[in-house]
PDB file of C-alpha atoms and ligand atoms in Angstrom:
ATOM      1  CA  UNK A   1       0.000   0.000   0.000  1.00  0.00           C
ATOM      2  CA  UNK A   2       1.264   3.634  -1.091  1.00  0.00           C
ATOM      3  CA  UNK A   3       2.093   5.456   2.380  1.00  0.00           C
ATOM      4  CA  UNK A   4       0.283   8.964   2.106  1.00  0.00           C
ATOM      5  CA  UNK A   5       2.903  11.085   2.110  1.00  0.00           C
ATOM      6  CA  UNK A   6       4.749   9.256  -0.197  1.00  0.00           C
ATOM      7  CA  UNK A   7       5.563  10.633  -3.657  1.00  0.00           C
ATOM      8  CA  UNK A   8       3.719   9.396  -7.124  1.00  0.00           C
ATOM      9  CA  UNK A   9       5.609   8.236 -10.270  1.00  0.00           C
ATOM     10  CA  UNK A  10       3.130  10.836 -12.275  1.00  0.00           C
ATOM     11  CA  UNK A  11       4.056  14.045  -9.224  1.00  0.00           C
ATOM     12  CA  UNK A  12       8.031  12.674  -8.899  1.00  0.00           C
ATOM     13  CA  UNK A  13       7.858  13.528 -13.202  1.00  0.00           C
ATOM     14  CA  UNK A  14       7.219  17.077 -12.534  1.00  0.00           C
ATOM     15  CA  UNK A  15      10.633  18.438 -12.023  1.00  0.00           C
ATOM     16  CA  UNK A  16       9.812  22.019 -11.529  1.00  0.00           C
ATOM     17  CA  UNK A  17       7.686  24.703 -11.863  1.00  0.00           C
ATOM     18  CA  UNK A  18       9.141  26.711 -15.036  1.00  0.00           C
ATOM     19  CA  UNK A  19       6.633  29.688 -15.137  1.00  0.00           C
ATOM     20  CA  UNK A  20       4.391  30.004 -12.322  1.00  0.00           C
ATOM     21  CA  UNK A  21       0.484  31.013 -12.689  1.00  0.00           C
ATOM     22  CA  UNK A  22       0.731  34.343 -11.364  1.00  0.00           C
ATOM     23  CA  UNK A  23       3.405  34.936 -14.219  1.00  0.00           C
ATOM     24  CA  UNK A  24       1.168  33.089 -16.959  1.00  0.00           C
ATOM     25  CA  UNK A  25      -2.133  35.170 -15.786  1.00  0.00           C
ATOM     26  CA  UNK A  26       0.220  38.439 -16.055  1.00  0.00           C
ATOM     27  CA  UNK A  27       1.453  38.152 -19.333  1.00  0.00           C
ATOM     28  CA  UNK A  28      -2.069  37.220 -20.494  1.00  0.00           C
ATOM     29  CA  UNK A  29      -3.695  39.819 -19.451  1.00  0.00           C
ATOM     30  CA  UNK A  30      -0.913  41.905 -21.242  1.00  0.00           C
ATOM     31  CA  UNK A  31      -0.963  40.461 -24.558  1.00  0.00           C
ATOM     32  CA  UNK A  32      -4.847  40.563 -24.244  1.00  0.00           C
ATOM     33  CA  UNK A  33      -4.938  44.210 -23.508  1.00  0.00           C
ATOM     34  CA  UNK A  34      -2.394  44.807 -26.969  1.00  0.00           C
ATOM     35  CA  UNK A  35      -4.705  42.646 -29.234  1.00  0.00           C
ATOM     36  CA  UNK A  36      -7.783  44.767 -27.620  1.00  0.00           C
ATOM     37  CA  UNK A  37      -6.027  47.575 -28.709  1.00  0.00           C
ATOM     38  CA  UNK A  38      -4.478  46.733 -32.489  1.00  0.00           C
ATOM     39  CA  UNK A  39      -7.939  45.122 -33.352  1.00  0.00           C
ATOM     40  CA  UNK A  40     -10.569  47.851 -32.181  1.00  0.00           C
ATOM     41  CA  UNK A  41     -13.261  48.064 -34.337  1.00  0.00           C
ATOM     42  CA  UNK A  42     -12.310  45.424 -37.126  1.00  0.00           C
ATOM     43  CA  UNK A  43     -13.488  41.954 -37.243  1.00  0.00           C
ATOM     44  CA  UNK A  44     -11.015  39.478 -35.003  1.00  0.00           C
ATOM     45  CA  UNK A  45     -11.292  36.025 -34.988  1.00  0.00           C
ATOM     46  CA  UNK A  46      -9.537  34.013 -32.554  1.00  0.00           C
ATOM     47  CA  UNK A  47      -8.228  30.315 -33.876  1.00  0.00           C
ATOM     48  CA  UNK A  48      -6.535  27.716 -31.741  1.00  0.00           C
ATOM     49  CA  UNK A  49      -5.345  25.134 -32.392  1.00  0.00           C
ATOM     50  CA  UNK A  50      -6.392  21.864 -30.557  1.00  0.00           C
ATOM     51  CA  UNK A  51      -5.582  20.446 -27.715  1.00  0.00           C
ATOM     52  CA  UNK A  52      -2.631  22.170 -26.618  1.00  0.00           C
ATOM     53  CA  UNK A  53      -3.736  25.425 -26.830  1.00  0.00           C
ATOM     54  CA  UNK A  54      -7.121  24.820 -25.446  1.00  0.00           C
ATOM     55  CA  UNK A  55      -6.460  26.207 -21.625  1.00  0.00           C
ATOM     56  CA  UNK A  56      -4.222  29.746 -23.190  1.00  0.00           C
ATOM     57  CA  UNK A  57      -7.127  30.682 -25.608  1.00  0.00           C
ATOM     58  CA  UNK A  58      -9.646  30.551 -22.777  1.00  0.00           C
ATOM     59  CA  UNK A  59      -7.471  32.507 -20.584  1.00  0.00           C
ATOM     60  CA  UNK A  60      -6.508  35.170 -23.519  1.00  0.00           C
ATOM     61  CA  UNK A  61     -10.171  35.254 -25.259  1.00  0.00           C
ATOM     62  CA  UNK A  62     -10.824  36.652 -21.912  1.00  0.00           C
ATOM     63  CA  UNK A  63      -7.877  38.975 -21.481  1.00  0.00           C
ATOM     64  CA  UNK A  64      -9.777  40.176 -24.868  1.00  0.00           C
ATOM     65  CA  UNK A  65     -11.987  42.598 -24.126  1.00  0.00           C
ATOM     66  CA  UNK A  66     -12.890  43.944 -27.589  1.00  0.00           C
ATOM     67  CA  UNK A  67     -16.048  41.773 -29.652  1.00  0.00           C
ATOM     68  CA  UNK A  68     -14.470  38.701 -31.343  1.00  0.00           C
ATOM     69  CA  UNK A  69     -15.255  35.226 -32.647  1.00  0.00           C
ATOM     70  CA  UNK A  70     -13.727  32.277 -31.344  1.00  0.00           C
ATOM     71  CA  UNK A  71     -12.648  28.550 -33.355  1.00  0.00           C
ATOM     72  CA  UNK A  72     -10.905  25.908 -33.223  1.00  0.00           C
ATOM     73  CA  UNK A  73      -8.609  23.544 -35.605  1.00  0.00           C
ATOM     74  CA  UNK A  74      -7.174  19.890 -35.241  1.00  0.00           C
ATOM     75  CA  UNK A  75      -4.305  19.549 -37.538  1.00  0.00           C
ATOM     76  CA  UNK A  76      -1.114  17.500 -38.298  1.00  0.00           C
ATOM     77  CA  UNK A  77       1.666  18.271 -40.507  1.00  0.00           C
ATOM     78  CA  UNK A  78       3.511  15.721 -42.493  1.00  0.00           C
ATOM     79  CA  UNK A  79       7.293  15.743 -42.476  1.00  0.00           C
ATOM     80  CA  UNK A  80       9.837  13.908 -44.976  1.00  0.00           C
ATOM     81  CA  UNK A  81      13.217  13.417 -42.708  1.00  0.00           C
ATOM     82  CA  UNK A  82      13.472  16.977 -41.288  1.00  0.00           C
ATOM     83  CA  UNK A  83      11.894  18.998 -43.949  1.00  0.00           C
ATOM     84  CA  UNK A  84       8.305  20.169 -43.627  1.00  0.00           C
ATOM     85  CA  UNK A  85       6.404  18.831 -46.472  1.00  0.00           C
ATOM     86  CA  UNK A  86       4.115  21.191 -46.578  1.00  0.00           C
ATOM     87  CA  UNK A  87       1.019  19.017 -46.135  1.00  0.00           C
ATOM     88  CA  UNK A  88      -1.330  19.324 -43.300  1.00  0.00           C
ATOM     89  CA  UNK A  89      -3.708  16.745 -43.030  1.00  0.00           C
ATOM     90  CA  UNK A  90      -6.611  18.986 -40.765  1.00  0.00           C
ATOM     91  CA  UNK A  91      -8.781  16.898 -38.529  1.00  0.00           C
ATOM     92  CA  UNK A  92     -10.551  19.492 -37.491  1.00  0.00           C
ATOM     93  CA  UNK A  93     -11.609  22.383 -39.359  1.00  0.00           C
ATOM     94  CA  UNK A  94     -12.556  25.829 -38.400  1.00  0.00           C
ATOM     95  CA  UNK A  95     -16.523  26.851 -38.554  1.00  0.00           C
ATOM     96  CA  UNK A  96     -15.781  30.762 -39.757  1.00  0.00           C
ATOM     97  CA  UNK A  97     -15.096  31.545 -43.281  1.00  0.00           C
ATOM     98  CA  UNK A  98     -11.757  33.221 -42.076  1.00  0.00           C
ATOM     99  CA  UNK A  99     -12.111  35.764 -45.288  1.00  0.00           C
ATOM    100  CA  UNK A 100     -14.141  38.063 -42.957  1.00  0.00           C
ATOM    101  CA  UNK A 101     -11.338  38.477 -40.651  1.00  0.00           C
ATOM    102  CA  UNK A 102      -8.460  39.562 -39.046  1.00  0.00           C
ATOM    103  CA  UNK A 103      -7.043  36.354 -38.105  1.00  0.00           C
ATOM    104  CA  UNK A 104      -4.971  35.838 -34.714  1.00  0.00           C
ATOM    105  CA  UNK A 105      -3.244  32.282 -34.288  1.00  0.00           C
ATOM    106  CA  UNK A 106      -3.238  31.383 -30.570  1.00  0.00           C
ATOM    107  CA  UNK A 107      -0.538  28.369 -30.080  1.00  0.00           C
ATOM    108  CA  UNK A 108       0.501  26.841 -26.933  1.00  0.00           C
ATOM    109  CA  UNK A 109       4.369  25.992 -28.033  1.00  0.00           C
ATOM    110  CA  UNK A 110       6.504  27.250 -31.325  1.00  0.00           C
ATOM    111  CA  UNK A 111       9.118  24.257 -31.050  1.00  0.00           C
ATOM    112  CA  UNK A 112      10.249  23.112 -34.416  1.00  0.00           C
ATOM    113  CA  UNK A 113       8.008  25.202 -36.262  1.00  0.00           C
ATOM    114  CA  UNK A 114       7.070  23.093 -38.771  1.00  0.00           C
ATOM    115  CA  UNK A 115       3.227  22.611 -37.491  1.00  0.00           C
ATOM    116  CA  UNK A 116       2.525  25.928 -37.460  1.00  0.00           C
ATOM    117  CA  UNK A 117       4.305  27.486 -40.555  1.00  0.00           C
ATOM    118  CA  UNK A 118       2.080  24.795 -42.867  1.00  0.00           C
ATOM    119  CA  UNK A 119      -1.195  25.764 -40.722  1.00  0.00           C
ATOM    120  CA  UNK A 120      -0.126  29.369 -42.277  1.00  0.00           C
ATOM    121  CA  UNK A 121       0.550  28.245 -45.749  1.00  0.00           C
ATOM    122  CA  UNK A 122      -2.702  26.838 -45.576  1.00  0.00           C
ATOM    123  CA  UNK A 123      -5.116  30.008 -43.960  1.00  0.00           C
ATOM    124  CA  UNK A 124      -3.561  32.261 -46.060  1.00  0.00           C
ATOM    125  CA  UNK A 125      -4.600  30.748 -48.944  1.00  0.00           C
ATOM    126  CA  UNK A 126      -7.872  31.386 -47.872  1.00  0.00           C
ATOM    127  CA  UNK A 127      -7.497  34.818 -47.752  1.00  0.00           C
ATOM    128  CA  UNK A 128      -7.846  36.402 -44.091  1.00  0.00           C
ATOM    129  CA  UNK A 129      -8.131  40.092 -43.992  1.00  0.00           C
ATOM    130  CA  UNK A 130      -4.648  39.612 -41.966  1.00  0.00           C
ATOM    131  CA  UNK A 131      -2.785  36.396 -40.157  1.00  0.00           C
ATOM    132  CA  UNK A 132      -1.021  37.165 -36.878  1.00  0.00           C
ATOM    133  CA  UNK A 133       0.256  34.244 -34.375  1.00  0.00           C
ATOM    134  CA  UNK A 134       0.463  34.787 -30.642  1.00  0.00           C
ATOM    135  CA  UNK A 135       2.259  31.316 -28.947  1.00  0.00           C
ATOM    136  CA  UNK A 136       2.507  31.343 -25.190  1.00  0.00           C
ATOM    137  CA  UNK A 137       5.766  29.253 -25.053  1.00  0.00           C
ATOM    138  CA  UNK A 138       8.744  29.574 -27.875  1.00  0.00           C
ATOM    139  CA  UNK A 139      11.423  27.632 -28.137  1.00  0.00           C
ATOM    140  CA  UNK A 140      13.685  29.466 -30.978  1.00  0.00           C
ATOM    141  CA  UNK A 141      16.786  27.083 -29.927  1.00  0.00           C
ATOM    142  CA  UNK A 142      15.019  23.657 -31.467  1.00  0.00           C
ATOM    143  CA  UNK A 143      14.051  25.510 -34.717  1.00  0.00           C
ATOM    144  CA  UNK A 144      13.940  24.038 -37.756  1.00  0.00           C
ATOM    145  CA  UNK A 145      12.037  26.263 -40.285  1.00  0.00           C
ATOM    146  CA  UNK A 146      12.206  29.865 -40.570  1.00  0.00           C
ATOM    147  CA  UNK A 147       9.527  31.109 -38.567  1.00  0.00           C
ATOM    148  CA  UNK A 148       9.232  33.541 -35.998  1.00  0.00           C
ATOM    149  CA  UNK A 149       5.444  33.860 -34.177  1.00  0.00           C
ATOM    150  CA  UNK A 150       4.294  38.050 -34.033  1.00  0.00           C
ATOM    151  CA  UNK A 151       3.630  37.586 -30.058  1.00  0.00           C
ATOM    152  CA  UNK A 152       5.749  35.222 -27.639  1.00  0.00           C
ATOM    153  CA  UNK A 153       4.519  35.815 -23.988  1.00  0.00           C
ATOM    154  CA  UNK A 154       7.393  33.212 -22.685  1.00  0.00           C
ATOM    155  CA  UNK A 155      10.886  32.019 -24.391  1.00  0.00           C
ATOM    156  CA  UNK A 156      12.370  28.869 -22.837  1.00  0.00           C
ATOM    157  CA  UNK A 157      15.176  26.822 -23.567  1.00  0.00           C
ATOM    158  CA  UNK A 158      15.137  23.051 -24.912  1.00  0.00           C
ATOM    159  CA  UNK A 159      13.305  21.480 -22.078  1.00  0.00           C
ATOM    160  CA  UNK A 160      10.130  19.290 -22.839  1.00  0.00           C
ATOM    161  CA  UNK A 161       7.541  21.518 -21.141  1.00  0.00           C
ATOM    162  CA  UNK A 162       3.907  19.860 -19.466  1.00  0.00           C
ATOM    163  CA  UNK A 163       0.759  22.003 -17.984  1.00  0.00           C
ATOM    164  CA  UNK A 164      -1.227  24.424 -18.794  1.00  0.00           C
ATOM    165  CA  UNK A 165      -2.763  22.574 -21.872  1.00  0.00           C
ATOM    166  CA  UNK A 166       0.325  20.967 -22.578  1.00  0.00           C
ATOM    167  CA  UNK A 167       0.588  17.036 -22.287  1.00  0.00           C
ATOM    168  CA  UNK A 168       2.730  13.789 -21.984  1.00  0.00           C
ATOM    169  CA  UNK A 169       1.058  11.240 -23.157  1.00  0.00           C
ATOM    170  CA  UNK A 170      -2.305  12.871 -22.780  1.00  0.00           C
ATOM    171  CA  UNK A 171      -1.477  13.995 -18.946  1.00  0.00           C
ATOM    172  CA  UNK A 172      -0.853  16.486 -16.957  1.00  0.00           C
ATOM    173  CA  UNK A 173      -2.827  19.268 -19.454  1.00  0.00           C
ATOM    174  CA  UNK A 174      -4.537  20.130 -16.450  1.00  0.00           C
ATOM    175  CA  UNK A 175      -1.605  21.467 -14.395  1.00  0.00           C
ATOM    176  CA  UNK A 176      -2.088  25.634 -13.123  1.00  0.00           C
ATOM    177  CA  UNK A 177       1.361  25.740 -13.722  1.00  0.00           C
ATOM    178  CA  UNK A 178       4.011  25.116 -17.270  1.00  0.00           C
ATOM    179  CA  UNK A 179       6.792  22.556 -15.220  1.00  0.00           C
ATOM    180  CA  UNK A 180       9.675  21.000 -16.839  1.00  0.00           C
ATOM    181  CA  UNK A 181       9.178  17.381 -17.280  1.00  0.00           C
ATOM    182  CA  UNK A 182      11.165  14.702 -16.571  1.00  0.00           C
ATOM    183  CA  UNK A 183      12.260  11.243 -15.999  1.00  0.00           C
TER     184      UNK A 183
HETATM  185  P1  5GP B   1       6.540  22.113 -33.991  1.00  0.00           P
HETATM  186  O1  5GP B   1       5.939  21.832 -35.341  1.00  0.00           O
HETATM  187  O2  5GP B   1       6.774  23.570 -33.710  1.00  0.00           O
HETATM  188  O3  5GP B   1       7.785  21.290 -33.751  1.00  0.00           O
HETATM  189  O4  5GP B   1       5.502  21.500 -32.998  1.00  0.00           O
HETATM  190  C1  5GP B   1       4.843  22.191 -32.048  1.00  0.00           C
HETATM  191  C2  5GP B   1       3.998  21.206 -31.268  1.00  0.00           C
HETATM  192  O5  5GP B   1       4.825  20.200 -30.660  1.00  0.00           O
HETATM  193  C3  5GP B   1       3.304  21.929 -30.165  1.00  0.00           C
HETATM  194  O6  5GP B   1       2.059  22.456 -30.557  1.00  0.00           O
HETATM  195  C4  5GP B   1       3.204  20.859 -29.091  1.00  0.00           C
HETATM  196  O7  5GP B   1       2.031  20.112 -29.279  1.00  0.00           O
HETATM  197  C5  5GP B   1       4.426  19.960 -29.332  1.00  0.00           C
HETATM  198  N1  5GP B   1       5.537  20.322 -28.419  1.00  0.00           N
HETATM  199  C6  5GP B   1       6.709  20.886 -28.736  1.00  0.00           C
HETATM  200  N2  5GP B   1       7.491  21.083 -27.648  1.00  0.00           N
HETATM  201  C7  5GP B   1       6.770  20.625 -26.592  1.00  0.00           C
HETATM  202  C8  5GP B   1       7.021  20.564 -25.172  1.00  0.00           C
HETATM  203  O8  5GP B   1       8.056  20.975 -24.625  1.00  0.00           O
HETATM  204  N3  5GP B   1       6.012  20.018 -24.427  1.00  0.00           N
HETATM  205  C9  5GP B   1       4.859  19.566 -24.948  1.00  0.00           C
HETATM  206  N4  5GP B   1       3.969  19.048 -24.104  1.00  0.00           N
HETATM  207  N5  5GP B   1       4.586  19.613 -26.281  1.00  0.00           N
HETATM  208  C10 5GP B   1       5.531  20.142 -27.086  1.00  0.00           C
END
């Protein structure tokens, strides 16, 4: 029997809180106060993609405090050795034709930046009014594309990175807190 005060495999692989809530709801509230201001009075539309990104776009749509539309997107890129190939094979699609709109990107991580420079490719052929990215976490050091997102609330170094929508293996998305993950 596991004594009570005795740690868990699934707590003992959260190394360390990396950026703390209090930080996280700060810089929210900041980036949502600049997109309230460089999107008064034109047509915004929020996308995220799914699931990472899932707990920062509910946070941020309410940092928002300007009228805008909200969607989603499930999407997976396709990669031959390290190249992107270009192809994103969306799951998901978005519900808004995204030609009415100013178009704002909310990501959870810019690691490679493979994922999100096809998603892109692939909006701005359907013609937003404009295409901006915001990504909570950016890793420049792993990247492998030329791509640099318009908003990064956090840079971090090459640690794999769990909470705050972000997941191993489907846990720990639930976490207040982005911790560094470990074995
Ligand atoms: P990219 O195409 O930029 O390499 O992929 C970005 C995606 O990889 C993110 O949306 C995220 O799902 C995943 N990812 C990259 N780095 C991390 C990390 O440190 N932790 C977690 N949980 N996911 C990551």
């Amino acid at each position: 029997m596991q004594m009570k005060n005795e740690m868990t495999e699934y707590e003992r692989k959260i190394k360390r809180v990396a950026i703390s809530e209090e930080e996280i709801a700060a810089a929210i509230k900041k980036a949502g106060a600049e997109i309230s201001a460089e999107y008064e009075g034109k047509p915004l539309l929020l996308v995220s993609i799914l699931k990472g990104a899932f707990v920062f776009m509910a946070d941020l749509c309410r940092a928002v405090t300007i009228p805008h539309d909200i969607d989603f997107m499930c999407a997976k890129s396709y990669y031959a050795g390290t190249e992107s190939s270009g192809v994103v094979k969306i799951t998901m699609d978005l519900v808004h034709e995204v030609k009415d709109y100013h178009v704002v990107i909310v990501e959870d991580i810019v690691d490679t930046g493979r994922t999100l420079s096809d998603i892109i490719k692939l909006l701005k052929a359907r013609e937003p009014l404009s295409l901006k990215v915001v990504t909570l976490l950016d890793k420049p050091s792993r990247r492998l594309v030329d791509f640099k997102a318009d908003k990064a609330l956090f840079t971090i170094p090459d640690f794999f990175v769990i909470g705050y929508g972000l997941d191993c293996d489907e846990k720990y998305r639930n976490l207040p807190y982005i911790a560094e993950y470990g074995e």
